[in-house]
Coordinates of C-alpha atoms in Angstrom, one line a residue:
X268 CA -4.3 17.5 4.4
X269 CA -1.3 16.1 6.2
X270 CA 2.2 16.2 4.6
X271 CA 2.7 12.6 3.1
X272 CA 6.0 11.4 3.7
X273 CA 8.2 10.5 1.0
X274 CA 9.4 6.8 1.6
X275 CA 12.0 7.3 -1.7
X276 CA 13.3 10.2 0.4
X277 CA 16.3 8.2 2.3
X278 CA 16.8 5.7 -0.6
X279 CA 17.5 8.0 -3.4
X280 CA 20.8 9.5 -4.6
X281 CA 20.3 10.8 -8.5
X282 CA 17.6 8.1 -9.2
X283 CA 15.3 8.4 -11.8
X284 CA 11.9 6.8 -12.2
X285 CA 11.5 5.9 -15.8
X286 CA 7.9 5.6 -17.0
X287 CA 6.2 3.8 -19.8
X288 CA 2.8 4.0 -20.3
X289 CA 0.8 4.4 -23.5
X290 CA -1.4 6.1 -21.4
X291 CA -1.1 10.0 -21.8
X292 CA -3.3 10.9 -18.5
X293 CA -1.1 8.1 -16.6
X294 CA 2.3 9.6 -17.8
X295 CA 1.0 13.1 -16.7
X296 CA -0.5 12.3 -13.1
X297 CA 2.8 9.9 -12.7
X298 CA 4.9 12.9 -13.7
X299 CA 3.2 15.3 -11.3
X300 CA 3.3 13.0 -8.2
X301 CA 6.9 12.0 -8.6
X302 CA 7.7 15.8 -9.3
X303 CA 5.4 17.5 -6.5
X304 CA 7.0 14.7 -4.2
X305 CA 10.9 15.9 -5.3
X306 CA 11.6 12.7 -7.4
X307 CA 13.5 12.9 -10.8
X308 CA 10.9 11.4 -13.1
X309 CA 10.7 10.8 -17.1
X310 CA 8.0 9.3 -19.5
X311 CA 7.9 7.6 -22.2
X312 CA 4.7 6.1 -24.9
X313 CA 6.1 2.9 -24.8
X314 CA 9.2 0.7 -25.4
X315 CA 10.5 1.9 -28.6
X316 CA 10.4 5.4 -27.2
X317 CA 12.2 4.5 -23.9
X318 CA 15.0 2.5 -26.3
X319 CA 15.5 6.0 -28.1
X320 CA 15.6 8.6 -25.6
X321 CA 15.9 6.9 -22.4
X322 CA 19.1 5.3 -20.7
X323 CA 18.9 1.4 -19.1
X324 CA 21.7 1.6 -17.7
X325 CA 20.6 4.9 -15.3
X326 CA 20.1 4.5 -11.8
X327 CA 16.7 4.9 -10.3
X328 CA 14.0 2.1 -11.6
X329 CA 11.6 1.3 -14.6
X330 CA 7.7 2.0 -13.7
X331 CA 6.3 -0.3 -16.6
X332 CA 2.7 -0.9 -18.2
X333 CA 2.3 -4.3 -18.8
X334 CA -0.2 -3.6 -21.9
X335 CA 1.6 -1.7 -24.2
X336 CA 1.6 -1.0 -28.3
X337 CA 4.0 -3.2 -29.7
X338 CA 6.5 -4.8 -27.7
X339 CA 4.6 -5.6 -23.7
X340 CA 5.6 -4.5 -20.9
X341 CA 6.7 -8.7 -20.0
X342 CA 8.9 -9.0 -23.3
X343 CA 10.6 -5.5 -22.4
X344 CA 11.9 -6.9 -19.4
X345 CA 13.2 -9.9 -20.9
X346 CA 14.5 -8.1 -23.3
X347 CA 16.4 -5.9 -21.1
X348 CA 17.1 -8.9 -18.7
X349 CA 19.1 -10.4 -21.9
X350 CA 20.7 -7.2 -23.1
X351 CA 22.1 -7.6 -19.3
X352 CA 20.4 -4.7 -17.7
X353 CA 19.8 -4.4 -14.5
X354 CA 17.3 -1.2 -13.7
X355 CA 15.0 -2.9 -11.1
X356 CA 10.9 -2.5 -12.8
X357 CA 7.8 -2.2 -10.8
X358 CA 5.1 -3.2 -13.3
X359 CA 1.7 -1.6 -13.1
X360 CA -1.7 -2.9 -15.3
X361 CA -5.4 -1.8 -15.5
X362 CA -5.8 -6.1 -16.3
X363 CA -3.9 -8.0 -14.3
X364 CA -3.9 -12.2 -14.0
X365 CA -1.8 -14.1 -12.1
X366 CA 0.1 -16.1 -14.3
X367 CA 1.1 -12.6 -15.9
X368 CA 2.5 -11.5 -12.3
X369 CA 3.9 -14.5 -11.8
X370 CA 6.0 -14.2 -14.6
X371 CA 7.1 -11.0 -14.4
X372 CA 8.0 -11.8 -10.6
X373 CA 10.1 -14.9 -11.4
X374 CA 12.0 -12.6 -14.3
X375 CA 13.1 -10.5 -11.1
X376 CA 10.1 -7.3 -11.2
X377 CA 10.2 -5.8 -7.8
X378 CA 6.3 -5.1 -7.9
X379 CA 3.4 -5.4 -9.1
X380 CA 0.4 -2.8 -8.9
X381 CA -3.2 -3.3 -10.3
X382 CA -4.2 0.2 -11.3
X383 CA -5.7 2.3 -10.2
X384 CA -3.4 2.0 -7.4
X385 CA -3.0 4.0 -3.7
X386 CA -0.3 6.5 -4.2
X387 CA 1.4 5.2 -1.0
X388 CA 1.6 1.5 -2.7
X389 CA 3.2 3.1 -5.4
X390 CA 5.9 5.2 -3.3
X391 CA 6.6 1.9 -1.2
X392 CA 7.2 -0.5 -4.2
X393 CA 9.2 2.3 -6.6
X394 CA 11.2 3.0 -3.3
X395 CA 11.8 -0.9 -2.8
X396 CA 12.7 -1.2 -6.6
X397 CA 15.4 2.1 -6.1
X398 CA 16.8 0.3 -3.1
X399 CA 17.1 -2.8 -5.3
X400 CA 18.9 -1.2 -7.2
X401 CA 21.6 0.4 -5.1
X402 CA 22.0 -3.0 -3.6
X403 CA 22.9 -4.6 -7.3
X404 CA 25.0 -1.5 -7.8
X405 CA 26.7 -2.2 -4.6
X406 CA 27.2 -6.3 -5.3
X407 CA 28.6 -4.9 -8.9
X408 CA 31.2 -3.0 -7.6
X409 CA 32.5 -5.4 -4.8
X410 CA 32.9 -7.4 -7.9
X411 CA 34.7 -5.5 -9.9
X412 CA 36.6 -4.7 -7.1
X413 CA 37.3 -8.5 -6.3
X414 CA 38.1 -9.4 -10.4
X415 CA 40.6 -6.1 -10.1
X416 CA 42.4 -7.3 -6.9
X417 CA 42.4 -10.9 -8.1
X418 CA 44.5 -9.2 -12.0
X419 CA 46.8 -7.5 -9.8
X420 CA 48.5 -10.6 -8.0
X421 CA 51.0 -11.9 -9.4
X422 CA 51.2 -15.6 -10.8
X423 CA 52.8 -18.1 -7.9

């Protein structure tokens, strides 16, 4: 079988793909492509579990069910979109609509995969939603920058 190249390779720093999927044979075959293909990965069951062990403000990206117990996949990202987090998400179902995508496109998701999906869709879109993310990182610090310069001068 030929080598399948890695399109996260040039894109990633200390990224992380975050997982969430109720799903324990997704979480596992997720874990094991990410991992045999050199990416930092984590799971999680779902929402609540990601809130308690996992870190929204890492860099990397948010590979989220949209069908999940308790809080969906959709609410999660409003949810973080209020809290003011910024981890780009690729969503993936097993029942996809449209007006579900279209929602979770117009909050901002970078993707979105019907499952099952072709492992090289699913590099392609978590590599996008990783270089999304540098790029917000980047905008964020020119801010920062800016707000800093603009404190230091001194009042005419």
């Amino acid at each position: 079988m030929p080598e399948r190249s890695n399109p996260i390779e040039n894109a990633t720093d200390v990224n992380v793909v975050h997982i969430i999927d109720d799903d324990e044979r997704i979480r596992s075959a997720l874990l094991e492509l990410f991992g045999s293909s050199g990416i930092p990965a984590e799971a999680f069951v779902d929402t609540a579990d990601f809130d308690e062990r996992g870190d929204p403000e890492a860099v990397g990206c948010l590979l989220l069910d949209v069908k999940l117990p308790g809080m969906s996949g959709i609410e999660y990202q409003r949810k973080l979109s209020d809290a003011g987090f910024d981890l780009p998400i690729v969503f993936m179902t097993g029942d996809g609509d449209v007006p579900t995508s279209v929602t979770a496109m117009k909050a901002g998701a970078v993707d979105f995969l019907l499952k099952p999906f072709e492992v090289d869709d699913l590099l392609s879109a978590v590599a996008a939603a990783i270089e999304e993310g540098r790029k917000q990182r980047e905008v964020a610090a020119r801010r920062k920058h800016a707000r800093q310069c603009a404190d230091s001068l001194t009042p005419p």
